[in-house]
Coordinates of C-alpha atoms in Angstrom, one line a residue:
M22 CA -0.3 -0.5 -0.1
S23 CA 1.3 3.5 -0.8
D24 CA 1.8 6.2 1.6
I25 CA 0.3 8.7 0.4
K26 CA -0.7 11.6 2.8
L27 CA -4.4 12.5 2.9
P28 CA -4.9 16.4 1.8
V29 CA -7.0 18.2 4.6
E30 CA -9.5 18.8 2.4
V31 CA -10.3 15.1 2.0
E32 CA -9.9 14.2 5.6
I33 CA -13.1 16.9 5.8
E34 CA -15.1 15.2 3.4
L35 CA -14.4 11.8 4.2
K36 CA -15.7 13.3 7.9
K37 CA -19.1 14.4 5.8
V38 CA -19.5 10.7 4.2
S39 CA -19.3 9.4 8.1
K40 CA -21.6 11.6 9.0
V41 CA -24.3 11.2 6.5
A42 CA -23.5 7.3 6.4
G43 CA -25.4 7.6 10.0
Y44 CA -28.6 9.8 8.8
L45 CA -29.1 6.8 6.1
W46 CA -28.8 4.2 9.2
Q47 CA -30.8 5.7 11.3
R48 CA -33.4 6.4 8.5
E49 CA -33.6 2.8 7.8
W50 CA -32.1 3.9 4.4
A51 CA -29.2 1.7 5.0
E52 CA -30.3 -2.1 5.4
R53 CA -27.5 -4.8 5.7
N54 CA -25.2 -3.8 2.6
A55 CA -27.6 -1.1 0.9
G56 CA -26.8 1.8 -1.0
N57 CA -22.9 3.1 -1.9
I58 CA -21.5 6.6 -1.6
S59 CA -18.3 7.9 -3.9
M60 CA -16.9 11.1 -4.5
N61 CA -14.2 12.4 -7.0
L62 CA -11.1 13.5 -5.4
S63 CA -9.1 14.1 -8.6
S64 CA -8.7 17.7 -7.7
F65 CA -6.9 17.0 -4.3
F66 CA -4.4 15.0 -5.4
D67 CA -1.2 15.2 -6.9
K68 CA -1.6 12.8 -10.6
N69 CA 2.5 12.7 -10.5
E70 CA 2.7 11.6 -7.0
I71 CA 0.7 8.8 -6.7
I72 CA 1.4 7.6 -9.7
E73 CA 5.3 7.5 -8.3
K74 CA 3.9 6.3 -4.9
T75 CA 2.0 3.7 -6.3
K76 CA 4.7 1.6 -8.7
G77 CA 4.6 -1.9 -7.4
D78 CA 1.2 -2.0 -5.6
E79 CA -1.4 -4.2 -6.5
F80 CA -3.3 -3.4 -9.2
V81 CA -6.9 -4.5 -10.3
A82 CA -7.9 -4.7 -14.0
F83 CA -11.3 -3.0 -14.6
D84 CA -12.7 -2.0 -17.7
F85 CA -13.4 1.9 -17.2
P86 CA -15.2 4.6 -19.8
K87 CA -11.6 5.8 -21.2
D88 CA -12.2 9.5 -20.3
C89 CA -12.5 8.1 -16.6
A90 CA -8.0 7.8 -17.0
G91 CA -6.6 9.6 -13.6
F92 CA -9.4 9.9 -11.6
V93 CA -9.2 9.9 -8.4
I94 CA -12.3 8.4 -6.5
Y95 CA -13.5 7.6 -2.9
I96 CA -16.1 4.5 -2.9
T97 CA -17.7 2.5 -0.3
G98 CA -16.8 -1.6 -0.6
T99 CA -18.8 -4.6 -1.9
G100 CA -20.9 -5.6 0.9
C101 CA -20.1 -2.8 3.3
Y102 CA -22.7 -1.8 5.2
L103 CA -22.8 1.9 5.8
R104 CA -23.7 1.6 9.1
D105 CA -20.0 1.2 9.5
L106 CA -19.0 4.0 7.7
V107 CA -19.3 6.1 11.0
D108 CA -16.4 4.2 12.6
M109 CA -14.4 2.2 10.6
L110 CA -13.9 4.4 7.0
E111 CA -10.7 2.7 6.2
E112 CA -11.9 -0.8 6.8
V113 CA -15.1 -0.6 4.2
S114 CA -14.1 2.0 2.0
C115 CA -11.1 3.5 0.1
I116 CA -9.8 6.0 -2.1
L117 CA -8.6 4.5 -5.6
Y118 CA -6.6 5.8 -8.4
I119 CA -7.7 4.9 -12.0
N120 CA -4.6 4.4 -14.3
E121 CA -3.9 6.1 -17.6
E122 CA -5.2 3.4 -20.0
A123 CA -8.2 3.4 -17.8
N124 CA -8.0 -0.4 -17.7
G125 CA -8.0 -0.8 -14.0
Y126 CA -7.2 1.0 -10.9
T127 CA -4.8 1.0 -7.7
I128 CA -6.0 1.5 -4.2
I129 CA -4.2 4.3 -2.7
W130 CA -6.1 4.3 1.0
G131 CA -8.3 2.3 2.5
G132 CA -9.9 -1.2 2.1
N133 CA -8.3 -2.1 5.3
R134 CA -10.0 -5.7 5.0
P135 CA -9.5 -9.2 3.9
N136 CA -10.9 -9.7 0.5
F137 CA -11.8 -5.6 0.2
G138 CA -13.4 -4.5 -3.1
P139 CA -14.8 -1.5 -4.5
T140 CA -19.0 -1.8 -4.6
C141 CA -20.3 -3.3 -7.5
E142 CA -22.2 -0.3 -8.3
L143 CA -18.3 1.2 -9.1
I144 CA -19.3 1.6 -12.9
S145 CA -22.0 3.6 -12.5
H146 CA -20.1 5.6 -10.0
A147 CA -17.1 6.3 -12.1
S148 CA -19.6 7.2 -15.3
I149 CA -21.8 9.4 -13.4
H150 CA -18.5 11.7 -12.3
L151 CA -17.3 11.2 -15.4
F152 CA -20.6 12.7 -16.9
N153 CA -20.4 15.3 -13.9
S154 CA -16.9 16.4 -14.9
K155 CA -17.8 17.2 -18.4
H156 CA -21.2 19.1 -17.4
H157 CA -21.2 19.8 -14.2
P158 CA -17.7 20.1 -12.2
E159 CA -19.1 21.3 -9.1
N160 CA -20.8 18.0 -8.1
L161 CA -18.3 15.8 -6.9
A162 CA -20.5 13.6 -4.7
V163 CA -22.7 10.6 -5.2
V164 CA -25.1 9.3 -2.7
H165 CA -27.2 6.4 -3.4
T166 CA -29.4 5.0 -1.1
H167 CA -33.0 3.1 0.0
P168 CA -35.7 6.2 0.9
L169 CA -38.4 4.2 2.2
E170 CA -41.5 6.5 0.5
L171 CA -39.5 7.5 -2.8
I172 CA -39.2 3.7 -3.4
C173 CA -43.1 3.3 -2.4
M174 CA -43.6 6.0 -5.1
S175 CA -41.6 4.2 -8.0
H176 CA -44.3 1.5 -7.2
H177 CA -47.1 3.7 -7.7
E178 CA -49.4 4.7 -11.0
L179 CA -47.8 8.2 -10.3
F180 CA -44.4 7.1 -11.1
D181 CA -45.4 7.0 -15.2
N182 CA -46.3 10.5 -14.9
E183 CA -42.8 12.4 -14.0
E184 CA -44.1 15.7 -14.4
E185 CA -47.5 14.8 -12.1
L186 CA -45.2 13.1 -9.5
N187 CA -43.0 16.2 -9.2
R188 CA -46.0 18.3 -8.7
Q189 CA -47.8 16.4 -5.8
I190 CA -44.8 16.1 -4.1
W191 CA -43.8 19.6 -4.7
M192 CA -47.0 20.9 -3.6
M193 CA -46.6 19.7 -0.4
C194 CA -44.6 22.1 1.5
P195 CA -42.5 25.5 0.5
E196 CA -39.9 23.4 1.1
V197 CA -39.8 21.1 -1.0
K198 CA -39.6 23.4 -4.4
V199 CA -36.9 25.5 -2.9
F200 CA -34.8 22.7 -2.3
V201 CA -35.4 20.2 -4.6
P202 CA -35.9 23.0 -7.7
K203 CA -35.0 20.3 -10.4
G204 CA -37.4 17.9 -9.2
I205 CA -37.2 14.3 -9.0
H206 CA -36.4 11.8 -12.6
C207 CA -38.4 8.6 -12.7
T208 CA -35.6 6.4 -13.8
P209 CA -36.7 3.0 -15.5
Y210 CA -35.7 0.0 -14.2
A211 CA -32.0 -1.5 -15.2
L212 CA -30.1 -4.3 -13.3
S213 CA -27.6 -3.3 -10.9
S214 CA -24.1 -2.9 -11.3
T215 CA -24.6 -2.6 -14.9
A216 CA -23.5 -0.2 -17.7
S217 CA -27.6 0.2 -18.5
L218 CA -27.9 1.6 -14.8
A219 CA -25.2 3.6 -15.4
K220 CA -27.0 5.0 -18.7
V221 CA -30.6 5.7 -17.6
T222 CA -28.7 7.4 -14.4
M223 CA -26.7 10.0 -16.3
D224 CA -29.9 10.5 -18.4
A225 CA -31.6 11.7 -15.6
F226 CA -29.1 13.8 -14.0
K227 CA -29.1 15.9 -17.3
T228 CA -32.4 17.3 -16.1
R229 CA -33.0 16.5 -12.3
N230 CA -31.4 16.7 -9.1
V231 CA -32.6 13.1 -8.1
S232 CA -32.8 9.6 -9.6
L233 CA -35.6 7.7 -8.8
W234 CA -34.3 4.1 -9.4
E235 CA -37.6 2.1 -10.1
K236 CA -38.5 -0.7 -7.6
H237 CA -35.3 0.3 -6.1
G238 CA -33.7 3.3 -4.5
A239 CA -32.9 6.8 -5.4
T240 CA -29.4 8.7 -6.2
A241 CA -28.1 12.3 -5.8
T242 CA -25.4 14.4 -6.8
A243 CA -24.0 17.4 -5.4
P244 CA -20.5 19.4 -4.5
D245 CA -20.4 17.0 -1.3
V246 CA -22.1 14.6 0.2
E247 CA -24.2 16.7 2.9
K248 CA -25.5 18.4 0.0
A249 CA -26.7 14.9 -2.2
W250 CA -28.0 14.0 1.3
D251 CA -30.1 17.1 1.7
F252 CA -32.0 16.8 -2.2
L253 CA -32.9 13.1 -1.0
D254 CA -34.2 14.2 2.6
V255 CA -36.3 16.7 1.4
A256 CA -37.8 14.6 -1.7
N257 CA -38.5 11.8 0.5
K258 CA -40.1 14.2 3.2
G259 CA -42.4 15.7 0.0
A260 CA -43.1 11.8 -0.8
K261 CA -43.8 11.1 2.8
M262 CA -46.0 14.0 3.5
L263 CA -48.3 13.0 0.3
M264 CA -48.6 9.6 1.4
M265 CA -49.6 10.3 4.8
C266 CA -52.2 12.6 3.0
W267 CA -53.5 9.2 1.4
A268 CA -53.1 7.0 4.3
A269 CA -55.4 9.4 6.3
G270 CA -57.6 9.3 3.8
F271 CA -57.8 12.5 2.4
K272 CA -56.5 14.1 -1.3
P273 CA -54.2 17.2 0.0
A274 CA -55.2 20.7 -1.3
G275 CA -51.4 21.6 -1.6
L276 CA -49.8 24.2 -2.6
S277 CA -51.2 26.1 -6.2
N278 CA -49.5 25.8 -9.4
E279 CA -49.6 29.7 -9.2
Q280 CA -47.9 29.2 -5.5
L281 CA -45.2 26.6 -6.8
T282 CA -44.0 29.1 -10.0
E283 CA -43.8 32.6 -6.9
L284 CA -41.4 30.1 -5.1
E285 CA -38.7 29.5 -8.3
Q286 CA -37.8 33.1 -7.0
F287 CA -36.3 31.6 -4.4
T288 CA -34.8 28.7 -6.3

């Protein structure tokens, strides 16, 4: 293992990861090994130093998109329980360097447990970070989790009408419209850990703040993990309040279309 020292900025981001992982567990959004978190940390590291200090380190073959060459990515491990990120960060997650041919990676930090490997969603995370680097370079974090009420909404007929689903969730309170201004993408089902799932998720982030994976979970991208958590937290609150009204047997009055339009000045 290389002796690369983590920049202070990276240590700050890793503390945020631990904090958000605790939130996800407390919310029951991260059962067993559900969910994963990653960050593009390339801007915080000296690539030449990494190349020099990782000579002779174990190399793992992996077929990344070619433009991911040189990326430095923090990512959780396969089979990782997100609750363990609170106090076992180095055991259940890692920082990896994608080589210049983009045909493999070297772990430069973490992964300190037997048979460690990055999450099986590595291709999705790497592809989203590549998309962000080209279209939204401010977005460094990706959080995938299982928000209960949003998943329920992905089984509802509203999932087939994205505009109406967003209108009904936005109308539940002003904060939902203000803090998730682009709304939720109803992302069609794709098998986990596949390039197909990566593609539909990237398509989602072209227009929306949150990608709601059909019958699976939700994913958000933002400048850091706390802001990604905020997108998911607020979106799920809108879905939860909507379902509470339905469960109580009434259709919520909700904010009017005019009131929702008025709120756009704050987004």
